[in-house]
mmCIF file with all atom_site columns, C-alpha atoms in Angstrom:
data_model
loop_
_atom_site.group_PDB
_atom_site.id
_atom_site.type_symbol
_atom_site.label_atom_id
_atom_site.label_alt_id
_atom_site.label_comp_id
_atom_site.label_asym_id
_atom_site.label_entity_id
_atom_site.label_seq_id
_atom_site.pdbx_PDB_ins_code
_atom_site.Cartn_x
_atom_site.Cartn_y
_atom_site.Cartn_z
_atom_site.occupancy
_atom_site.B_iso_or_equiv
_atom_site.pdbx_formal_charge
_atom_site.auth_seq_id
_atom_site.auth_comp_id
_atom_site.auth_asym_id
_atom_site.auth_atom_id
_atom_site.pdbx_PDB_model_num
ATOM 1   C CA . UNK A 1 1   ? -18.184 3.051  30.789  1.00 78.00 ? 1   UNK A CA 1
ATOM 2   C CA . UNK A 1 2   ? -15.802 5.342  28.710  1.00 80.00 ? 2   UNK A CA 1
ATOM 3   C CA . UNK A 1 3   ? -14.696 8.426  30.346  1.00 83.00 ? 3   UNK A CA 1
ATOM 4   C CA . UNK A 1 4   ? -15.148 10.385 27.111  1.00 84.00 ? 4   UNK A CA 1
ATOM 5   C CA . UNK A 1 5   ? -15.296 10.341 23.134  1.00 88.00 ? 5   UNK A CA 1
ATOM 6   C CA . UNK A 1 6   ? -14.198 12.022 20.322  1.00 90.00 ? 6   UNK A CA 1
ATOM 7   C CA . UNK A 1 7   ? -16.159 12.755 17.237  1.00 91.00 ? 7   UNK A CA 1
ATOM 8   C CA . UNK A 1 8   ? -14.074 12.727 13.884  1.00 91.00 ? 8   UNK A CA 1
ATOM 9   C CA . UNK A 1 9   ? -14.908 14.157 10.501  1.00 87.00 ? 9   UNK A CA 1
ATOM 10  C CA . UNK A 1 10  ? -15.087 10.558 9.038   1.00 87.00 ? 10  UNK A CA 1
ATOM 11  C CA . UNK A 1 11  ? -15.081 6.913  9.523   1.00 90.00 ? 11  UNK A CA 1
ATOM 12  C CA . UNK A 1 12  ? -11.590 6.039  10.823  1.00 92.00 ? 12  UNK A CA 1
ATOM 13  C CA . UNK A 1 13  ? -9.324  3.934  8.884   1.00 91.00 ? 13  UNK A CA 1
ATOM 14  C CA . UNK A 1 14  ? -6.311  3.927  11.267  1.00 93.00 ? 14  UNK A CA 1
ATOM 15  C CA . UNK A 1 15  ? -5.255  5.632  14.352  1.00 95.00 ? 15  UNK A CA 1
ATOM 16  C CA . UNK A 1 16  ? -2.100  5.873  16.700  1.00 95.00 ? 16  UNK A CA 1
ATOM 17  C CA . UNK A 1 17  ? -1.230  7.034  20.174  1.00 94.00 ? 17  UNK A CA 1
ATOM 18  C CA . UNK A 1 18  ? 2.202   8.617  20.851  1.00 92.00 ? 18  UNK A CA 1
ATOM 19  C CA . UNK A 1 19  ? 4.224   7.426  23.697  1.00 90.00 ? 19  UNK A CA 1
ATOM 20  C CA . UNK A 1 20  ? 3.142   9.660  26.379  1.00 90.00 ? 20  UNK A CA 1
ATOM 21  C CA . UNK A 1 21  ? -0.559  9.144  25.675  1.00 91.00 ? 21  UNK A CA 1
ATOM 22  C CA . UNK A 1 22  ? -1.510  12.655 24.952  1.00 93.00 ? 22  UNK A CA 1
ATOM 23  C CA . UNK A 1 23  ? -1.602  12.947 21.458  1.00 94.00 ? 23  UNK A CA 1
ATOM 24  C CA . UNK A 1 24  ? -3.808  10.614 19.150  1.00 95.00 ? 24  UNK A CA 1
ATOM 25  C CA . UNK A 1 25  ? -3.213  10.893 15.415  1.00 95.00 ? 25  UNK A CA 1
ATOM 26  C CA . UNK A 1 26  ? -6.330  9.696  13.300  1.00 95.00 ? 26  UNK A CA 1
ATOM 27  C CA . UNK A 1 27  ? -6.842  8.997  9.570   1.00 92.00 ? 27  UNK A CA 1
ATOM 28  C CA . UNK A 1 28  ? -10.332 9.012  8.289   1.00 89.00 ? 28  UNK A CA 1
ATOM 29  C CA . UNK A 1 29  ? -12.044 7.787  5.238   1.00 85.00 ? 29  UNK A CA 1
ATOM 30  C CA . UNK A 1 30  ? -12.818 11.289 4.111   1.00 80.00 ? 30  UNK A CA 1
ATOM 31  C CA . UNK A 1 31  ? -9.007  11.703 3.470   1.00 79.00 ? 31  UNK A CA 1
ATOM 32  C CA . UNK A 1 32  ? -8.150  13.759 6.443   1.00 85.00 ? 32  UNK A CA 1
ATOM 33  C CA . UNK A 1 33  ? -5.792  13.373 9.482   1.00 90.00 ? 33  UNK A CA 1
ATOM 34  C CA . UNK A 1 34  ? -6.946  14.454 12.788  1.00 94.00 ? 34  UNK A CA 1
ATOM 35  C CA . UNK A 1 35  ? -4.572  15.400 15.687  1.00 95.00 ? 35  UNK A CA 1
ATOM 36  C CA . UNK A 1 36  ? -6.520  15.178 18.858  1.00 95.00 ? 36  UNK A CA 1
ATOM 37  C CA . UNK A 1 37  ? -4.988  16.424 22.514  1.00 94.00 ? 37  UNK A CA 1
ATOM 38  C CA . UNK A 1 38  ? -6.005  13.913 25.090  1.00 93.00 ? 38  UNK A CA 1
ATOM 39  C CA . UNK A 1 39  ? -6.703  15.006 28.783  1.00 90.00 ? 39  UNK A CA 1
ATOM 40  C CA . UNK A 1 40  ? -7.510  13.094 31.556  1.00 88.00 ? 40  UNK A CA 1
ATOM 41  C CA . UNK A 1 41  ? -11.367 13.612 31.073  1.00 88.00 ? 41  UNK A CA 1
ATOM 42  C CA . UNK A 1 42  ? -11.707 15.557 27.595  1.00 89.00 ? 42  UNK A CA 1
ATOM 43  C CA . UNK A 1 43  ? -10.010 15.652 24.222  1.00 92.00 ? 43  UNK A CA 1
ATOM 44  C CA . UNK A 1 44  ? -9.925  18.524 21.872  1.00 93.00 ? 44  UNK A CA 1
ATOM 45  C CA . UNK A 1 45  ? -8.903  18.677 18.136  1.00 93.00 ? 45  UNK A CA 1
ATOM 46  C CA . UNK A 1 46  ? -5.689  20.375 17.663  1.00 92.00 ? 46  UNK A CA 1
ATOM 47  C CA . UNK A 1 47  ? -5.633  20.582 13.848  1.00 91.00 ? 47  UNK A CA 1
ATOM 48  C CA . UNK A 1 48  ? -7.331  18.853 10.923  1.00 90.00 ? 48  UNK A CA 1
ATOM 49  C CA . UNK A 1 49  ? -5.068  17.936 7.923   1.00 85.00 ? 49  UNK A CA 1
ATOM 50  C CA . UNK A 1 50  ? -7.210  17.489 4.653   1.00 75.00 ? 50  UNK A CA 1
ATOM 51  C CA . UNK A 1 51  ? -5.624  15.905 1.761   1.00 63.00 ? 51  UNK A CA 1
ATOM 52  C CA . UNK A 1 52  ? -8.757  16.507 -0.131  1.00 49.00 ? 52  UNK A CA 1
ATOM 53  C CA . UNK A 1 53  ? -8.371  20.387 0.018   1.00 44.00 ? 53  UNK A CA 1
ATOM 54  C CA . UNK A 1 54  ? -4.535  20.033 0.081   1.00 48.00 ? 54  UNK A CA 1
ATOM 55  C CA . UNK A 1 55  ? -3.820  17.580 -2.948  1.00 48.00 ? 55  UNK A CA 1
ATOM 56  C CA . UNK A 1 56  ? -0.524  16.048 -3.470  1.00 54.00 ? 56  UNK A CA 1
ATOM 57  C CA . UNK A 1 57  ? 0.333   18.845 -6.071  1.00 54.00 ? 57  UNK A CA 1
ATOM 58  C CA . UNK A 1 58  ? 0.136   21.368 -3.274  1.00 56.00 ? 58  UNK A CA 1
ATOM 59  C CA . UNK A 1 59  ? 2.798   19.286 -1.022  1.00 58.00 ? 59  UNK A CA 1
ATOM 60  C CA . UNK A 1 60  ? 4.985   18.785 -4.142  1.00 60.00 ? 60  UNK A CA 1
ATOM 61  C CA . UNK A 1 61  ? 5.211   22.565 -4.887  1.00 60.00 ? 61  UNK A CA 1
ATOM 62  C CA . UNK A 1 62  ? 5.907   22.876 -1.173  1.00 60.00 ? 62  UNK A CA 1
ATOM 63  C CA . UNK A 1 63  ? 8.476   20.391 -0.871  1.00 60.00 ? 63  UNK A CA 1
ATOM 64  C CA . UNK A 1 64  ? 9.988   21.766 -4.134  1.00 60.00 ? 64  UNK A CA 1
ATOM 65  C CA . UNK A 1 65  ? 10.027  25.174 -2.642  1.00 59.00 ? 65  UNK A CA 1
ATOM 66  C CA . UNK A 1 66  ? 11.845  23.976 0.464   1.00 59.00 ? 66  UNK A CA 1
ATOM 67  C CA . UNK A 1 67  ? 14.527  21.923 -1.743  1.00 56.00 ? 67  UNK A CA 1
ATOM 68  C CA . UNK A 1 68  ? 15.326  25.074 -3.810  1.00 56.00 ? 68  UNK A CA 1
ATOM 69  C CA . UNK A 1 69  ? 15.438  27.389 -0.504  1.00 56.00 ? 69  UNK A CA 1
ATOM 70  C CA . UNK A 1 70  ? 17.899  24.807 1.155   1.00 52.00 ? 70  UNK A CA 1
ATOM 71  C CA . UNK A 1 71  ? 20.578  25.911 -1.033  1.00 52.00 ? 71  UNK A CA 1
ATOM 72  C CA . UNK A 1 72  ? 22.258  29.664 -0.880  1.00 51.00 ? 72  UNK A CA 1
ATOM 73  C CA . UNK A 1 73  ? 22.253  29.992 -4.643  1.00 53.00 ? 73  UNK A CA 1
ATOM 74  C CA . UNK A 1 74  ? 18.844  28.538 -4.932  1.00 49.00 ? 74  UNK A CA 1
ATOM 75  C CA . UNK A 1 75  ? 19.189  25.755 -7.341  1.00 49.00 ? 75  UNK A CA 1
ATOM 76  C CA . UNK A 1 76  ? 20.269  22.284 -5.978  1.00 47.00 ? 76  UNK A CA 1
ATOM 77  C CA . UNK A 1 77  ? 23.095  20.916 -7.849  1.00 45.00 ? 77  UNK A CA 1
ATOM 78  C CA . UNK A 1 78  ? 21.749  17.423 -8.625  1.00 45.00 ? 78  UNK A CA 1
ATOM 79  C CA . UNK A 1 79  ? 19.171  19.334 -10.721 1.00 50.00 ? 79  UNK A CA 1
ATOM 80  C CA . UNK A 1 80  ? 21.164  21.413 -13.048 1.00 52.00 ? 80  UNK A CA 1
ATOM 81  C CA . UNK A 1 81  ? 21.081  20.198 -16.616 1.00 54.00 ? 81  UNK A CA 1
ATOM 82  C CA . UNK A 1 82  ? 22.215  21.219 -19.984 1.00 58.00 ? 82  UNK A CA 1
ATOM 83  C CA . UNK A 1 83  ? 19.878  21.436 -23.111 1.00 60.00 ? 83  UNK A CA 1
ATOM 84  C CA . UNK A 1 84  ? 21.135  20.612 -26.576 1.00 64.00 ? 84  UNK A CA 1
ATOM 85  C CA . UNK A 1 85  ? 22.419  24.211 -27.071 1.00 68.00 ? 85  UNK A CA 1
ATOM 86  C CA . UNK A 1 86  ? 24.776  23.963 -24.236 1.00 67.00 ? 86  UNK A CA 1
ATOM 87  C CA . UNK A 1 87  ? 22.485  26.098 -22.061 1.00 66.00 ? 87  UNK A CA 1
ATOM 88  C CA . UNK A 1 88  ? 22.115  25.303 -18.262 1.00 60.00 ? 88  UNK A CA 1
ATOM 89  C CA . UNK A 1 89  ? 18.598  25.010 -16.979 1.00 54.00 ? 89  UNK A CA 1
ATOM 90  C CA . UNK A 1 90  ? 16.964  23.515 -13.646 1.00 54.00 ? 90  UNK A CA 1
ATOM 91  C CA . UNK A 1 91  ? 14.517  20.999 -13.484 1.00 54.00 ? 91  UNK A CA 1
ATOM 92  C CA . UNK A 1 92  ? 12.293  20.784 -10.478 1.00 50.00 ? 92  UNK A CA 1
ATOM 93  C CA . UNK A 1 93  ? 12.420  17.301 -8.738  1.00 48.00 ? 93  UNK A CA 1
ATOM 94  C CA . UNK A 1 94  ? 9.564   14.717 -9.589  1.00 48.00 ? 94  UNK A CA 1
ATOM 95  C CA . UNK A 1 95  ? 7.456   13.578 -6.513  1.00 48.00 ? 95  UNK A CA 1
ATOM 96  C CA . UNK A 1 96  ? 5.153   10.650 -7.352  1.00 46.00 ? 96  UNK A CA 1
ATOM 97  C CA . UNK A 1 97  ? 1.707   11.031 -6.454  1.00 44.00 ? 97  UNK A CA 1
ATOM 98  C CA . UNK A 1 98  ? 0.493   9.510  -3.624  1.00 48.00 ? 98  UNK A CA 1
ATOM 99  C CA . UNK A 1 99  ? -2.821  7.771  -2.398  1.00 48.00 ? 99  UNK A CA 1
ATOM 100 C CA . UNK A 1 100 ? -4.993  9.996  -0.392  1.00 55.00 ? 100 UNK A CA 1
ATOM 101 C CA . UNK A 1 101 ? -6.074  7.230  1.781   1.00 75.00 ? 101 UNK A CA 1
ATOM 102 C CA . UNK A 1 102 ? -3.704  6.499  4.694   1.00 84.00 ? 102 UNK A CA 1
ATOM 103 C CA . UNK A 1 103 ? -3.115  3.060  5.272   1.00 87.00 ? 103 UNK A CA 1
ATOM 104 C CA . UNK A 1 104 ? -1.069  3.357  8.439   1.00 91.00 ? 104 UNK A CA 1
ATOM 105 C CA . UNK A 1 105 ? 0.450   5.911  11.215  1.00 94.00 ? 105 UNK A CA 1
ATOM 106 C CA . UNK A 1 106 ? 3.610   5.274  12.768  1.00 95.00 ? 106 UNK A CA 1
ATOM 107 C CA . UNK A 1 107 ? 4.783   7.001  15.680  1.00 94.00 ? 107 UNK A CA 1
ATOM 108 C CA . UNK A 1 108 ? 7.786   6.416  17.955  1.00 93.00 ? 108 UNK A CA 1
ATOM 109 C CA . UNK A 1 109 ? 7.259   4.387  20.937  1.00 90.00 ? 109 UNK A CA 1
ATOM 110 C CA . UNK A 1 110 ? 9.708   6.391  23.235  1.00 90.00 ? 110 UNK A CA 1
ATOM 111 C CA . UNK A 1 111 ? 9.085   10.197 21.960  1.00 90.00 ? 111 UNK A CA 1
ATOM 112 C CA . UNK A 1 112 ? 6.198   12.130 22.228  1.00 91.00 ? 112 UNK A CA 1
ATOM 113 C CA . UNK A 1 113 ? 4.710   13.110 18.688  1.00 92.00 ? 113 UNK A CA 1
ATOM 114 C CA . UNK A 1 114 ? 5.269   16.715 19.190  1.00 91.00 ? 114 UNK A CA 1
ATOM 115 C CA . UNK A 1 115 ? 8.936   16.207 19.222  1.00 91.00 ? 115 UNK A CA 1
ATOM 116 C CA . UNK A 1 116 ? 9.477   13.297 16.920  1.00 92.00 ? 116 UNK A CA 1
ATOM 117 C CA . UNK A 1 117 ? 6.712   14.099 14.471  1.00 93.00 ? 117 UNK A CA 1
ATOM 118 C CA . UNK A 1 118 ? 4.575   10.984 12.843  1.00 95.00 ? 118 UNK A CA 1
ATOM 119 C CA . UNK A 1 119 ? 4.966   9.103  9.518   1.00 94.00 ? 119 UNK A CA 1
ATOM 120 C CA . UNK A 1 120 ? 1.737   8.336  7.376   1.00 91.00 ? 120 UNK A CA 1
ATOM 121 C CA . UNK A 1 121 ? 1.908   5.266  4.694   1.00 89.00 ? 121 UNK A CA 1
ATOM 122 C CA . UNK A 1 122 ? 0.124   5.579  1.432   1.00 83.00 ? 122 UNK A CA 1
ATOM 123 C CA . UNK A 1 123 ? -0.349  2.580  -0.539  1.00 78.00 ? 123 UNK A CA 1
ATOM 124 C CA . UNK A 1 124 ? -1.168  3.372  -4.638  1.00 70.00 ? 124 UNK A CA 1
ATOM 125 C CA . UNK A 1 125 ? -1.918  0.187  -6.716  1.00 68.00 ? 125 UNK A CA 1
ATOM 126 C CA . UNK A 1 126 ? 0.367   1.766  -9.570  1.00 68.00 ? 126 UNK A CA 1
ATOM 127 C CA . UNK A 1 127 ? 2.687   3.629  -7.895  1.00 67.00 ? 127 UNK A CA 1
ATOM 128 C CA . UNK A 1 128 ? 3.763   1.541  -4.885  1.00 73.00 ? 128 UNK A CA 1
ATOM 129 C CA . UNK A 1 129 ? 3.927   3.144  -1.457  1.00 80.00 ? 129 UNK A CA 1
ATOM 130 C CA . UNK A 1 130 ? 4.746   6.543  -0.277  1.00 83.00 ? 130 UNK A CA 1
ATOM 131 C CA . UNK A 1 131 ? 5.641   7.826  3.183   1.00 87.00 ? 131 UNK A CA 1
ATOM 132 C CA . UNK A 1 132 ? 4.939   11.158 4.302   1.00 88.00 ? 132 UNK A CA 1
ATOM 133 C CA . UNK A 1 133 ? 7.080   12.520 7.407   1.00 91.00 ? 133 UNK A CA 1
ATOM 134 C CA . UNK A 1 134 ? 4.768   15.047 9.590   1.00 91.00 ? 134 UNK A CA 1
ATOM 135 C CA . UNK A 1 135 ? 6.575   17.621 11.777  1.00 91.00 ? 135 UNK A CA 1
ATOM 136 C CA . UNK A 1 136 ? 5.355   20.513 13.997  1.00 89.00 ? 136 UNK A CA 1
ATOM 137 C CA . UNK A 1 137 ? 6.536   23.657 12.413  1.00 87.00 ? 137 UNK A CA 1
ATOM 138 C CA . UNK A 1 138 ? 5.421   26.681 14.295  1.00 86.00 ? 138 UNK A CA 1
ATOM 139 C CA . UNK A 1 139 ? 2.409   25.002 16.040  1.00 86.00 ? 139 UNK A CA 1
ATOM 140 C CA . UNK A 1 140 ? 1.231   23.841 12.409  1.00 87.00 ? 140 UNK A CA 1
ATOM 141 C CA . UNK A 1 141 ? 1.625   20.084 11.162  1.00 89.00 ? 141 UNK A CA 1
ATOM 142 C CA . UNK A 1 142 ? 3.287   20.134 8.175   1.00 85.00 ? 142 UNK A CA 1
ATOM 143 C CA . UNK A 1 143 ? 4.938   17.498 5.618   1.00 83.00 ? 143 UNK A CA 1
ATOM 144 C CA . UNK A 1 144 ? 8.734   18.063 5.666   1.00 84.00 ? 144 UNK A CA 1
ATOM 145 C CA . UNK A 1 145 ? 9.538   14.851 3.693   1.00 83.00 ? 145 UNK A CA 1
ATOM 146 C CA . UNK A 1 146 ? 8.035   12.333 1.140   1.00 81.00 ? 146 UNK A CA 1
ATOM 147 C CA . UNK A 1 147 ? 9.646   9.173  0.237   1.00 84.00 ? 147 UNK A CA 1
ATOM 148 C CA . UNK A 1 148 ? 8.476   7.047  -2.465  1.00 80.00 ? 148 UNK A CA 1
ATOM 149 C CA . UNK A 1 149 ? 9.102   3.337  -2.052  1.00 82.00 ? 149 UNK A CA 1
ATOM 150 C CA . UNK A 1 150 ? 9.419   1.668  -5.446  1.00 76.00 ? 150 UNK A CA 1
ATOM 151 C CA . UNK A 1 151 ? 9.162   -1.867 -4.120  1.00 76.00 ? 151 UNK A CA 1
ATOM 152 C CA . UNK A 1 152 ? 7.052   -5.007 -5.103  1.00 70.00 ? 152 UNK A CA 1
ATOM 153 C CA . UNK A 1 153 ? 3.485   -4.911 -3.584  1.00 67.00 ? 153 UNK A CA 1
ATOM 154 C CA . UNK A 1 154 ? 3.659   -8.211 -2.099  1.00 70.00 ? 154 UNK A CA 1
ATOM 155 C CA . UNK A 1 155 ? 4.662   -8.976 0.352   1.00 75.00 ? 155 UNK A CA 1
ATOM 156 C CA . UNK A 1 156 ? 3.805   -5.527 1.686   1.00 80.00 ? 156 UNK A CA 1
ATOM 157 C CA . UNK A 1 157 ? 7.087   -3.731 3.115   1.00 87.00 ? 157 UNK A CA 1
ATOM 158 C CA . UNK A 1 158 ? 7.704   -3.790 7.013   1.00 91.00 ? 158 UNK A CA 1
ATOM 159 C CA . UNK A 1 159 ? 8.044   -0.057 8.048   1.00 93.00 ? 159 UNK A CA 1
ATOM 160 C CA . UNK A 1 160 ? 9.078   1.430  11.353  1.00 94.00 ? 160 UNK A CA 1
ATOM 161 C CA . UNK A 1 161 ? 9.890   4.853  12.485  1.00 95.00 ? 161 UNK A CA 1
ATOM 162 C CA . UNK A 1 162 ? 11.766  5.532  15.594  1.00 93.00 ? 162 UNK A CA 1
ATOM 163 C CA . UNK A 1 163 ? 11.886  9.333  15.571  1.00 92.00 ? 163 UNK A CA 1
ATOM 164 C CA . UNK A 1 164 ? 15.584  9.260  14.126  1.00 92.00 ? 164 UNK A CA 1
ATOM 165 C CA . UNK A 1 165 ? 15.158  6.832  11.472  1.00 93.00 ? 165 UNK A CA 1
ATOM 166 C CA . UNK A 1 166 ? 12.737  5.122  8.898   1.00 94.00 ? 166 UNK A CA 1
ATOM 167 C CA . UNK A 1 167 ? 13.573  1.554  8.359   1.00 95.00 ? 167 UNK A CA 1
ATOM 168 C CA . UNK A 1 168 ? 12.046  -0.457 5.351   1.00 93.00 ? 168 UNK A CA 1
ATOM 169 C CA . UNK A 1 169 ? 12.221  -4.076 4.774   1.00 93.00 ? 169 UNK A CA 1
ATOM 170 C CA . UNK A 1 170 ? 10.575  -5.259 1.330   1.00 88.00 ? 170 UNK A CA 1
ATOM 171 C CA . UNK A 1 171 ? 11.156  -6.930 -1.747  1.00 86.00 ? 171 UNK A CA 1
ATOM 172 C CA . UNK A 1 172 ? 12.140  -5.491 -5.349  1.00 82.00 ? 172 UNK A CA 1
ATOM 173 C CA . UNK A 1 173 ? 12.965  -7.525 -8.669  1.00 81.00 ? 173 UNK A CA 1
ATOM 174 C CA . UNK A 1 174 ? 16.434  -8.605 -7.242  1.00 84.00 ? 174 UNK A CA 1
ATOM 175 C CA . UNK A 1 175 ? 15.471  -9.814 -3.573  1.00 88.00 ? 175 UNK A CA 1
ATOM 176 C CA . UNK A 1 176 ? 14.966  -8.518 -0.186  1.00 90.00 ? 176 UNK A CA 1
ATOM 177 C CA . UNK A 1 177 ? 15.950  -5.443 0.528   1.00 90.00 ? 177 UNK A CA 1
ATOM 178 C CA . UNK A 1 178 ? 16.552  -3.115 3.681   1.00 92.00 ? 178 UNK A CA 1
ATOM 179 C CA . UNK A 1 179 ? 16.387  0.525  3.362   1.00 91.00 ? 179 UNK A CA 1
ATOM 180 C CA . UNK A 1 180 ? 17.466  2.989  6.161   1.00 93.00 ? 180 UNK A CA 1
ATOM 181 C CA . UNK A 1 181 ? 16.460  6.683  5.806   1.00 91.00 ? 181 UNK A CA 1
ATOM 182 C CA . UNK A 1 182 ? 17.958  9.039  8.624   1.00 91.00 ? 182 UNK A CA 1
ATOM 183 C CA . UNK A 1 183 ? 15.656  11.925 9.863   1.00 87.00 ? 183 UNK A CA 1
ATOM 184 C CA . UNK A 1 184 ? 17.512  14.973 10.608  1.00 77.00 ? 184 UNK A CA 1
ATOM 185 C CA . UNK A 1 185 ? 16.120  17.220 12.910  1.00 65.00 ? 185 UNK A CA 1
ATOM 186 C CA . UNK A 1 186 ? 17.462  20.732 14.380  1.00 47.00 ? 186 UNK A CA 1
ATOM 187 C CA . UNK A 1 187 ? 19.050  18.952 17.132  1.00 50.00 ? 187 UNK A CA 1
ATOM 188 C CA . UNK A 1 188 ? 20.937  16.249 14.977  1.00 45.00 ? 188 UNK A CA 1
ATOM 189 C CA . UNK A 1 189 ? 21.968  19.024 12.353  1.00 41.00 ? 189 UNK A CA 1
ATOM 190 C CA . UNK A 1 190 ? 23.239  21.460 15.234  1.00 40.00 ? 190 UNK A CA 1
ATOM 191 C CA . UNK A 1 191 ? 25.567  18.949 16.550  1.00 45.00 ? 191 UNK A CA 1
ATOM 192 C CA . UNK A 1 192 ? 26.776  17.591 13.024  1.00 45.00 ? 192 UNK A CA 1
ATOM 193 C CA . UNK A 1 193 ? 25.343  14.195 13.307  1.00 45.00 ? 193 UNK A CA 1
#
């Protein structure tokens, strides 16, 4: 006999439980990601993240805003160009669109999800795989990074996240590739890691 149940907003596509068993991250067919806090006999929904009401272009605008704010002069050096008249201009970064449905949710096996965040994997038949890194920012879950994987669709890339690194093993037109992404957080930046 079950102790309690939870009512999600749609049919469950995938879910993941954090290392300490207190946070359940659920992706639904309706395009939402639900964060549930689990107790011994009850559960309550902490937050519902909706892709259908927050489409990819809103996330793209927010990530672009963060990139421009990251530098003191407001313009990242890698996006500064010169036109044919020699005038300098800045072009915003291009983020590929990702599929709304979440294929999988990755949480570290040794850290609470509130500390490490979680990774959602999105598969688009035309664009390939995209990864969204979600972190708890001032008591609200937000996308803090987007990684687009321009890899072959078959075989499906193997992806893991340990809270500090994202490791992807896949294939491109040359052969097998191993990609390692380092996830910086406030602790690693403060210690110059």
